[in-house]
Short mmCIF file of C-alpha atoms in Angstrom, two decimals:
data_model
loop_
_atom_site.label_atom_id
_atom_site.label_comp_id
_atom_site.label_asym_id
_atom_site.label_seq_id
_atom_site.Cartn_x
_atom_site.Cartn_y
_atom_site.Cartn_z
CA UNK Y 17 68.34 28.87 130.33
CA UNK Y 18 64.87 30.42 131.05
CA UNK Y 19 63.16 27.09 130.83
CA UNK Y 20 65.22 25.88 132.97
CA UNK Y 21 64.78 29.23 135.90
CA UNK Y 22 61.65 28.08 135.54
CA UNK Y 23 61.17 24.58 136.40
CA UNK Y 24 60.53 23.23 132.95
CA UNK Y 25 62.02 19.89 132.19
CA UNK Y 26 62.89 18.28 128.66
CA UNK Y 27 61.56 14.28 128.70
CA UNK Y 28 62.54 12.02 125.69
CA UNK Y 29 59.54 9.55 124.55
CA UNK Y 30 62.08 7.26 123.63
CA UNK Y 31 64.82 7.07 126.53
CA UNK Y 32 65.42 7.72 129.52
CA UNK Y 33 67.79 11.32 130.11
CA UNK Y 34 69.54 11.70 133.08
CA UNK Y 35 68.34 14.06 135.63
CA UNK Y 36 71.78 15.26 136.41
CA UNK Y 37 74.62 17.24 134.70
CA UNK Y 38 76.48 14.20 134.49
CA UNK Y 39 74.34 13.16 131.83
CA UNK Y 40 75.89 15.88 129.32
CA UNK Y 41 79.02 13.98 129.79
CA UNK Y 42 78.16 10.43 129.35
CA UNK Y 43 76.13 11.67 126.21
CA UNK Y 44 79.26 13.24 124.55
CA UNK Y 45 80.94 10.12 125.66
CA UNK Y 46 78.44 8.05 124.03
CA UNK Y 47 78.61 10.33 120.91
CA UNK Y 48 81.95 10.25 120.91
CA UNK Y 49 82.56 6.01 120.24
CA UNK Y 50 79.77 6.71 117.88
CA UNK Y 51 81.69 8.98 115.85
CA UNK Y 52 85.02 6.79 115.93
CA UNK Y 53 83.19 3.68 114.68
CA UNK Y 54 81.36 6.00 111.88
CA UNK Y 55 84.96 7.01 110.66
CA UNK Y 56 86.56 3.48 111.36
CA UNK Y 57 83.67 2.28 109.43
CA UNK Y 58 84.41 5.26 106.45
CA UNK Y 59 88.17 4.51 106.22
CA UNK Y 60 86.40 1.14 105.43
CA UNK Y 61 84.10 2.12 102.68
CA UNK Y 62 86.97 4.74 101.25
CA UNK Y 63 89.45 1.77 101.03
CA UNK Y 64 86.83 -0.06 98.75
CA UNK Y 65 86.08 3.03 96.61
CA UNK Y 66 89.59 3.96 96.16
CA UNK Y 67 89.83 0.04 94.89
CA UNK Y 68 87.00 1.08 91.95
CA UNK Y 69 88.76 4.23 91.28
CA UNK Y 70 91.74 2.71 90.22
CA UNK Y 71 90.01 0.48 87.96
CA UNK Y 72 87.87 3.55 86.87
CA UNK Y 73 84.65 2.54 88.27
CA UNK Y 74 82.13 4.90 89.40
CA UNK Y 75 81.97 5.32 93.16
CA UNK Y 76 78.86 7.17 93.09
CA UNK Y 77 76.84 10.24 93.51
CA UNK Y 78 75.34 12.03 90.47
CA UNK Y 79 75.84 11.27 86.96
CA UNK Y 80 76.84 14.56 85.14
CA UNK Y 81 75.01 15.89 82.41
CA UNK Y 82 75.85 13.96 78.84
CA UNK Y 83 76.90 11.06 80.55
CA UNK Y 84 74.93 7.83 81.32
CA UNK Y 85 75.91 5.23 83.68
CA UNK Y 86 76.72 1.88 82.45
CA UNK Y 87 75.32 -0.50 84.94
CA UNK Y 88 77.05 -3.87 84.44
CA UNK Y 89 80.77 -2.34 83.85
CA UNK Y 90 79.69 0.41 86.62
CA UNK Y 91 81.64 3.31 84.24
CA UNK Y 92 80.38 6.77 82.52
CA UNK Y 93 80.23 6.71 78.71
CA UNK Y 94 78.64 9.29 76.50
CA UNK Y 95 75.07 10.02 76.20
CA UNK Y 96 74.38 11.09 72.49
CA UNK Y 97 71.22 13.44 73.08
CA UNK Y 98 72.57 15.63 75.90
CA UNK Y 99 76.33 15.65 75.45
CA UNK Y 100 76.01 17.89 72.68
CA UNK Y 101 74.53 20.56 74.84
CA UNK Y 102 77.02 20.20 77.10
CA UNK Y 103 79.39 21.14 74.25
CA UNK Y 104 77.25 24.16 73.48
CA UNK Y 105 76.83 25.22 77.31
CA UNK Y 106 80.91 25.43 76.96
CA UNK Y 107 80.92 27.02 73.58
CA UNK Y 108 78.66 30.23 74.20
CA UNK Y 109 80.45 30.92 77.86
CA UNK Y 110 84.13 30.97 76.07
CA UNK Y 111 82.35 33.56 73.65
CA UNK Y 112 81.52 36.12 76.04
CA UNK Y 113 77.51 34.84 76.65
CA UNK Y 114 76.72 34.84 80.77
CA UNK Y 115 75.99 31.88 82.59
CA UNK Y 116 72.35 33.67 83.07
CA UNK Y 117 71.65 34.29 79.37
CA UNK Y 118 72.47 30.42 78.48
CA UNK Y 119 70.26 29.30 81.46
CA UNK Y 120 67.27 31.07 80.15
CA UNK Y 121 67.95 29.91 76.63
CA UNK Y 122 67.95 26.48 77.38
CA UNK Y 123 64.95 27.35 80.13
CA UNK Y 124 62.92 29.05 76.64
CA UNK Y 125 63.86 26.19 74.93
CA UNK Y 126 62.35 23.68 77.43
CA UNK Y 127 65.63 21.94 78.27
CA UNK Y 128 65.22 20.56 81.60
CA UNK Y 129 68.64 18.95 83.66
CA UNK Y 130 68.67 14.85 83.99
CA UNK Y 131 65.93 15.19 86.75
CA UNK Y 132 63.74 16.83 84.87
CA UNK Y 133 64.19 20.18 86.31
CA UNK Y 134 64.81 23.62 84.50
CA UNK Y 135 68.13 24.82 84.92
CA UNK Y 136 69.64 27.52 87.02
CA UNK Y 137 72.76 29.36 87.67
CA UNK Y 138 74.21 27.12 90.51
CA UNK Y 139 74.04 23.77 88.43
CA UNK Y 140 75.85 25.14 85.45
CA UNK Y 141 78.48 27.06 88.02
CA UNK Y 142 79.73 23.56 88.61
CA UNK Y 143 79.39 21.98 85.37
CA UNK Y 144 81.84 24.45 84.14
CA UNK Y 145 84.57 23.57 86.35
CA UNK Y 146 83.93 20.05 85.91
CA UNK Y 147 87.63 18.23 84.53
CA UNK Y 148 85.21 15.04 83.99
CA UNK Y 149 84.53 16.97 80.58
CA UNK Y 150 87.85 16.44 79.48
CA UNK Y 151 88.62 12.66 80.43
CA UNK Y 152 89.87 13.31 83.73
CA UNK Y 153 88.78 10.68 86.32
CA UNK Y 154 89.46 11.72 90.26
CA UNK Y 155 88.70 10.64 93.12
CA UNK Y 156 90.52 12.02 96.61
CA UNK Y 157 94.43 11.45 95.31
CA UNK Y 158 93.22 9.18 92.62
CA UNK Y 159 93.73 10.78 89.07
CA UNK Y 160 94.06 8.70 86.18
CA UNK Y 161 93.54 10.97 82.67
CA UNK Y 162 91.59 9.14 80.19
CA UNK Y 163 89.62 8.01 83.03
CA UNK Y 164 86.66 8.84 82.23
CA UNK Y 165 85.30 9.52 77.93
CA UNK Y 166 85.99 13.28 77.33
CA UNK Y 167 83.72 15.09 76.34
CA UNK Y 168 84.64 19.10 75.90
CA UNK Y 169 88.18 19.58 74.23
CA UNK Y 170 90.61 20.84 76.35
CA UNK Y 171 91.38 23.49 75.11
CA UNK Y 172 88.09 25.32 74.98
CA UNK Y 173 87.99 24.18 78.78
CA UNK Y 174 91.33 26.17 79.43
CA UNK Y 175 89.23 29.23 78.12
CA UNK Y 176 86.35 28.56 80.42
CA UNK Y 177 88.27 28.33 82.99
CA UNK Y 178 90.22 31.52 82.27
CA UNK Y 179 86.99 33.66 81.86
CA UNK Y 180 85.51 32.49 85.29
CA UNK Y 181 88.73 33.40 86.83
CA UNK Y 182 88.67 37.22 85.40
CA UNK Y 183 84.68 36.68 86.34
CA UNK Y 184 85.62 36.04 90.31
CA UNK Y 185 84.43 39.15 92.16
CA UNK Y 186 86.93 39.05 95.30
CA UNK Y 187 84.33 39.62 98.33
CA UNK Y 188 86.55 43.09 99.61
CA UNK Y 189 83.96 44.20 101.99
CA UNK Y 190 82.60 40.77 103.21
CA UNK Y 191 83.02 39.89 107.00
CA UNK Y 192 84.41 37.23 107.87
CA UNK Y 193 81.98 34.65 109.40
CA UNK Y 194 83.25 34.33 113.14
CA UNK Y 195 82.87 31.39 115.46
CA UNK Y 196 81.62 32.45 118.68
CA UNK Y 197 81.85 29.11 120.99
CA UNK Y 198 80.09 30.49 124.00
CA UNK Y 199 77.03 31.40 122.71
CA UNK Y 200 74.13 30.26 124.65
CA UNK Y 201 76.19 29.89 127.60
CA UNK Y 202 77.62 33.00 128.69
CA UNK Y 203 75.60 35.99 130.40
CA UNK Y 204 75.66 39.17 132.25
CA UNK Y 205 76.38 39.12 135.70
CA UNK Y 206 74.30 42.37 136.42
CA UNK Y 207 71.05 41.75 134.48
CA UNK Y 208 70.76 37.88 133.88
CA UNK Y 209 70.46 38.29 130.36
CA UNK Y 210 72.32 36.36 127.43
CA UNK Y 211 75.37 38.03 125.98
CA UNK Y 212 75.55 37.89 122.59
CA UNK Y 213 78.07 37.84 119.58
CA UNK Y 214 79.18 41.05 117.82
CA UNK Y 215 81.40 42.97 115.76
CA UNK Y 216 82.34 46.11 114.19
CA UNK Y 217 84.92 47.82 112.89
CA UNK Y 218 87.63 50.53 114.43
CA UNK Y 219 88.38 53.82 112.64
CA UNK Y 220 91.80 52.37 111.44
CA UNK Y 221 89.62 49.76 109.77
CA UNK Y 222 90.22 47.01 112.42
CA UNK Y 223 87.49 43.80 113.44
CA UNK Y 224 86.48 44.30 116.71
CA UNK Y 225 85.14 40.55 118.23
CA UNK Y 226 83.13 40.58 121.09
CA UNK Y 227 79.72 39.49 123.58
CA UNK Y 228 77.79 42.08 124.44
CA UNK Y 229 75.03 41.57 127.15
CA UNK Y 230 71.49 42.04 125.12
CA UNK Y 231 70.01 44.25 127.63
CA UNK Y 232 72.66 46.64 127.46
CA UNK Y 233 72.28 46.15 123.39
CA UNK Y 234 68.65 46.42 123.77
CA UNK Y 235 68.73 49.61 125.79
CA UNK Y 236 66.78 47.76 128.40
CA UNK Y 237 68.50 49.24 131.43
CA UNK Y 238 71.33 47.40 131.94
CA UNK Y 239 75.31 49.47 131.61
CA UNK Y 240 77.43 45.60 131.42
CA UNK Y 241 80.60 46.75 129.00
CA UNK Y 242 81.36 44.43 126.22
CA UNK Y 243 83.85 41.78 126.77
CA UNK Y 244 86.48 41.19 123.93
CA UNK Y 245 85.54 37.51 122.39
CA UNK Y 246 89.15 35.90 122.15
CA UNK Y 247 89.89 36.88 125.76
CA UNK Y 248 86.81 35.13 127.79
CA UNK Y 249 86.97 32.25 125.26
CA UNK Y 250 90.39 31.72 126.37
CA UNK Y 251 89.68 32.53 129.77
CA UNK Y 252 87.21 29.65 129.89
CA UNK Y 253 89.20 27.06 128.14
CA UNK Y 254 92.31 27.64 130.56
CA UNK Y 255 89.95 27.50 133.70
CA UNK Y 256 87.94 24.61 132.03
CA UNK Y 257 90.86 22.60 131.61
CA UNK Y 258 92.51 23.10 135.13
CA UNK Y 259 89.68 21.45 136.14
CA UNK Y 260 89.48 18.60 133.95
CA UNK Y 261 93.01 17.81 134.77
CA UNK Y 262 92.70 17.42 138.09
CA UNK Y 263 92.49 13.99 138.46
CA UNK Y 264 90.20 13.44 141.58
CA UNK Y 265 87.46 15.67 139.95
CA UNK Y 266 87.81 13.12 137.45
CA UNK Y 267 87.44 9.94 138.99
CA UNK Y 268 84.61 11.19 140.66
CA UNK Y 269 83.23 12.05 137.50
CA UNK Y 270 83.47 8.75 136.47
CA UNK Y 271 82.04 7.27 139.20
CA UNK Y 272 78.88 9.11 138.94
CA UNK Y 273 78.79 8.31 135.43
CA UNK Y 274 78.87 4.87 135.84
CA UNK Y 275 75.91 4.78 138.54
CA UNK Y 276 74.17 7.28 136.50
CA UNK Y 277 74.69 4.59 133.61
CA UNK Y 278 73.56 1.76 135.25
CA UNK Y 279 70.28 3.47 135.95
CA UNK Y 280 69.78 4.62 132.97
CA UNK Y 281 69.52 1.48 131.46
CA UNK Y 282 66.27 -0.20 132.45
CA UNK Y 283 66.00 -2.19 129.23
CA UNK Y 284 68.63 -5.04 129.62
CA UNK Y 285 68.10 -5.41 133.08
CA UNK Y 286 64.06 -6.41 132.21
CA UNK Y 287 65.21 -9.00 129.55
CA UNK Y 288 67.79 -10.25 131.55
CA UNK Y 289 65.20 -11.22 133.86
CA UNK Y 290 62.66 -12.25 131.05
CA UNK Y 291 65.59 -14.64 130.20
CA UNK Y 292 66.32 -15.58 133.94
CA UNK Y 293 62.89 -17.23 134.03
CA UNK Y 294 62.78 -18.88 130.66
CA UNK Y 295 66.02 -20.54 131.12
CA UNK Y 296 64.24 -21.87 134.69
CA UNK Y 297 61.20 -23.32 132.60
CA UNK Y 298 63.31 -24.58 130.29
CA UNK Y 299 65.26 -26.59 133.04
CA UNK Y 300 62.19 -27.69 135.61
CA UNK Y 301 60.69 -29.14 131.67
CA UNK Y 302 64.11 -31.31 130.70
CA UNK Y 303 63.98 -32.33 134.41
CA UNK Y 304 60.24 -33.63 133.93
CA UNK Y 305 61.42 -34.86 130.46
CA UNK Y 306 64.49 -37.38 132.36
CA UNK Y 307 62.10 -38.12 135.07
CA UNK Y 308 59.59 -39.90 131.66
CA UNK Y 309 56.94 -36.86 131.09
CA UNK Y 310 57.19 -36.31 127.55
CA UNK Y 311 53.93 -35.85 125.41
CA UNK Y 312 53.24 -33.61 122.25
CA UNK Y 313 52.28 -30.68 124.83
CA UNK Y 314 55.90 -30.36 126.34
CA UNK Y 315 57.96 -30.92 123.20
CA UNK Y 316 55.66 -27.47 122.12
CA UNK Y 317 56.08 -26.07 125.02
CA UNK Y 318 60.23 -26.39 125.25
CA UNK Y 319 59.95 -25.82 121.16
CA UNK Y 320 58.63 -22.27 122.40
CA UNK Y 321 60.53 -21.43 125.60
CA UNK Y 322 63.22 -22.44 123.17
CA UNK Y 323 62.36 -19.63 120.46
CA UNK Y 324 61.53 -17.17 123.28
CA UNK Y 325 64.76 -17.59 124.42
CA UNK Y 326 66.18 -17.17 121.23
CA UNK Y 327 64.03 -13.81 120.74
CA UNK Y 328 65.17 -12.84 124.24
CA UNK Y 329 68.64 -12.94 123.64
CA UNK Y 330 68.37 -11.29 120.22
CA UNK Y 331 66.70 -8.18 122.16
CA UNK Y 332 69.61 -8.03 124.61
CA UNK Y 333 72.36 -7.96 121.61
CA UNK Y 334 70.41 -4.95 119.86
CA UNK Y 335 69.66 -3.38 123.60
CA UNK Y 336 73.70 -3.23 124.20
CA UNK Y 337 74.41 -1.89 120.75
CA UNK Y 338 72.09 0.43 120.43
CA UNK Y 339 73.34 2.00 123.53
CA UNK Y 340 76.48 0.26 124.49
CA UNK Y 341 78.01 0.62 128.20
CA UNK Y 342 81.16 2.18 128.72
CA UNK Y 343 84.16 1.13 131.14
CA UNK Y 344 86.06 2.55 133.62
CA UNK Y 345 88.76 2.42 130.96
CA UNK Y 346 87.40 3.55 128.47
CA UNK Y 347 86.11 7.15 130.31
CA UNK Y 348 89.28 7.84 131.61
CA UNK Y 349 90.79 7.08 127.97
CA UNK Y 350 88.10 9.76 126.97
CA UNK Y 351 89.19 11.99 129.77
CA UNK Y 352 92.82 12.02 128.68
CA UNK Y 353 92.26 13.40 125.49
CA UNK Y 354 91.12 17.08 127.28
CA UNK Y 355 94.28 16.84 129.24
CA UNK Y 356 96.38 16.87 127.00
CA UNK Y 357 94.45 18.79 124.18
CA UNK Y 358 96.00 21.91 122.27
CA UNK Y 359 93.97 24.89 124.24
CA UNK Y 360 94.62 26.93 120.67
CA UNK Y 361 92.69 24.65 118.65
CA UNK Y 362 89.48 25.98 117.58
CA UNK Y 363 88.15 22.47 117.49
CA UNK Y 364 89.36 21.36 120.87
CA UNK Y 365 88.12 24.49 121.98
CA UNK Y 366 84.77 23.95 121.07
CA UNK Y 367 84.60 20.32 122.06
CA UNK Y 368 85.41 21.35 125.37
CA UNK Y 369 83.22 24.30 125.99
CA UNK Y 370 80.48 22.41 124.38
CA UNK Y 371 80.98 18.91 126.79
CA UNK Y 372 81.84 20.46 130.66
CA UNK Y 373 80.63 24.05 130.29
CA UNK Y 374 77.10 24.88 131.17
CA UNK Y 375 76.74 28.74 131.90
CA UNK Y 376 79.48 31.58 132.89
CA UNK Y 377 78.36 34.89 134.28
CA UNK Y 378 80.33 37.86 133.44
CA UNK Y 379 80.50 40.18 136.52
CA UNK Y 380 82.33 43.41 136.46
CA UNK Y 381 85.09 42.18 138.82
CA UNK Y 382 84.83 38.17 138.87
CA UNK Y 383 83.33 35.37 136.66
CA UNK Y 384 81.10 32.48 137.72
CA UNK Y 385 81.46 29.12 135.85
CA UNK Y 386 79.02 26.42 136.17
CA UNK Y 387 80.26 22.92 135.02
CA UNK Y 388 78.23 19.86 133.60
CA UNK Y 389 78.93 18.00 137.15
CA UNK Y 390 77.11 18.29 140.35
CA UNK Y 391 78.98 21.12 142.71
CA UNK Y 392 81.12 21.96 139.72
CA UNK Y 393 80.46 25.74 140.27
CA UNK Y 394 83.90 28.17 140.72
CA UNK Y 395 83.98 31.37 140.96
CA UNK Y 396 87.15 33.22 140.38
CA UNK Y 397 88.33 36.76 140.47
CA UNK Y 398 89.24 38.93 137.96
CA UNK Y 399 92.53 40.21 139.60
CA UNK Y 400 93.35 36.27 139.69
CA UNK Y 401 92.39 36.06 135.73
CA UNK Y 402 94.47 39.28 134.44
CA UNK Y 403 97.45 38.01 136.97
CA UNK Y 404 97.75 34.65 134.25
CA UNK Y 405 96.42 35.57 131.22
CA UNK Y 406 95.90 39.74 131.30
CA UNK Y 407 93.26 41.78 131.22
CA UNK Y 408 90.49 42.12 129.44
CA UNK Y 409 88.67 45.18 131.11
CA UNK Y 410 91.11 47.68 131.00
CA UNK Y 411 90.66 49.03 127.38
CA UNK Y 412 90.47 45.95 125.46
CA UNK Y 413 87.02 46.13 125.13
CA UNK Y 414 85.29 47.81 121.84
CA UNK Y 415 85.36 51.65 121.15
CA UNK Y 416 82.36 53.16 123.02
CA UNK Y 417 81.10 54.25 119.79
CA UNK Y 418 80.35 50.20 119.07
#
């Protein structure tokens, strides 16, 4: 934000970025077909490893200590020298030993893990809990017992199991980590400054969530009251998605886009015309070829207009997939999907902030939302806001102890 009051401009060595807003949208777009292809592509490679798991073949990943990987059958059988100190590792944690006593045994001893490192608490956290140890062979809902060769008997892996349970510390105290989906984007109306993400908790032992302007949090002169989190965040979403679903805003969106597109791409259009004038010298030589001019020199020289051509075309294929164009179609397919999203899901929430949502100012009686799209500014009242959705100001922000 203050690069940007200031004139300073962000310019990719490798491509060309938009100068508009626009460009926010047709990269989300962009990222967007990525990520379906990545997870049509995944269903793919799952199908295939849910095929070896049901013959028992190893799909992967690290071999666990006291196993080795049998190339040519692609299953885990025993490894004789460290299987036995898996055994032990069990052994001394069902008899009351900590996991940090046994690491620094084996660490004194000059045991080191199957990359050569010295052990440490985390590794053997998850060896314990590992069912591999006991034949079991899973992979997503693929379980087949006997799987896989046991290792540990089961029933000292019951105990272990037990003991880490009684072990668990629950975390009473801990916070819980909170999501706060307009940070970066929202700021105080009065001073300028970011509002930030905070919490605290009530006398009665309530979480307070809210954004609190950092100049008022940094004493720096500025009084802007806190404004409760889940209220602006679903004051922005509503307002956010009014305008997406109005459909001329949209169209005009896309039209933009598609210019904006076009210009973006200055790749294709330069081998296009590379291969506009090969394909001409490759016609004016088979003309002089039918009218009897044919030597050693122009069979060369069609052999490489021929394999420039080739090279040319090539260039264009990789060009259009590494950064393929989208249709009219296609954009308003991608449009639909915030139309008719679920405004309570944290996920489409945060897609939607993230893609059309480029600052909101919190004033003490309106807000001012600026949108990824040229003139996509509104400003709306707060008697307007509390008339739909409530209020916010009127003591639903934080104790003014917080």
């Amino acid at each position: 934000h203050i690069l940007k009051k200031n004139g300073v401009k962000v310019v990719s060595a490798k491509e060309h970025i938009s100068e508009g807003p626009e460009g926010i949208i047709l990269e989300a777009m962009l990222e967007g077909y990525a990520e379906f292809y990545s997870a049509e592509l995944s269903e793919k490679i799952h199908r295939g490893q849910k095929e070896n798991a049901l013959k028992g073949k190893n799909n992967g990943g690290g071999v666990p200590l006291g196993y080795l990987l049998d190339k040519k059958a692609q299953k885990l059988v025993i490894d004789p020298v460290t299987a036995p100190l898996v055994v032990e590792i069990f052994e001394k944690y069902a008899d009351g030993k900590s996991v940090r006593s046994i690491v620094e045994d084996f660490n004194v001893r000059g045991l080191r893990t199957k990359k050569g490192q010295p052990f440490n608490i985390n590794s053997f956290s998850s060896l314990l809990k590992n069912r591999k140890y006991i034949g079991e062979y899973r992979y997503q809902d693929v379980v087949i017992e006997g799987g896989v060769p046991s290792i540990v008997p089961e029933d000292l892996f019951n105990r272990v199991q037990e003991r880490m349970e009684k072990n668990r510390h629950a975390p009473a105290m801990a916070k819980t980590k909170e999501d706060y989906l307009l940070t970066t984007k929202l700021f105080c109306g009065k001073c300028e400054r970011m509002m930030v993400g905070e919490s605290g908790t009530s006398h009665t032992g309530a979480m307070h969530y809210y954004y609190k302007c950092g100049g008022a949090k940094r004493r720096k002169g500025c009084n802007k009251k806190a404004v409760r989190k889940d209220w602006i965040e679903r004051v922005v979403v509503r307002l956010t998605m009014q305008r997406v679903m109005d459909e001329e805003k949209i169209s005009r969106l896309i039209d933009a886009i598609l210019v904006m597109q076009e210009q973006e791409d200055t790749t294709t259009p330069a081998l296009r015309s590379q291969l506009a004038e090969t394909e001409s010298a490759i016609s004016n030589l088979l003309k002089a070829i039918e009218q009897g001019i044919f030597t050693p020199s122009t069979k060369q020289r069609l052999e490489d207009l021929e394999g420039q051509k080739e090279e040319i075309l090539v260039n264009i294929q990789t060009a259009e997939l590494q950064k393929p164009k989208l249709t009219r179609e296609q954009m308003t397919a991608w449009f639909e999907q915030f139309r008719h999203g679920d405004p309570e899901n944290r996920d489409f929430q945060k897609r939607l902030i993230d893609t059309f949502v480029n600052s909101v100012y919190v004033f003490d009686d309106k807000l001012v939302l600026t949108y990824n799209y040229q003139h996509g500014t509104q400003t709306i009242l707060l008697e307007e806001i509390e008339s739909a959705l409530g209020s916010d100001f009127d003591g639903a922000t934080p104790p003014e102890q917080y």
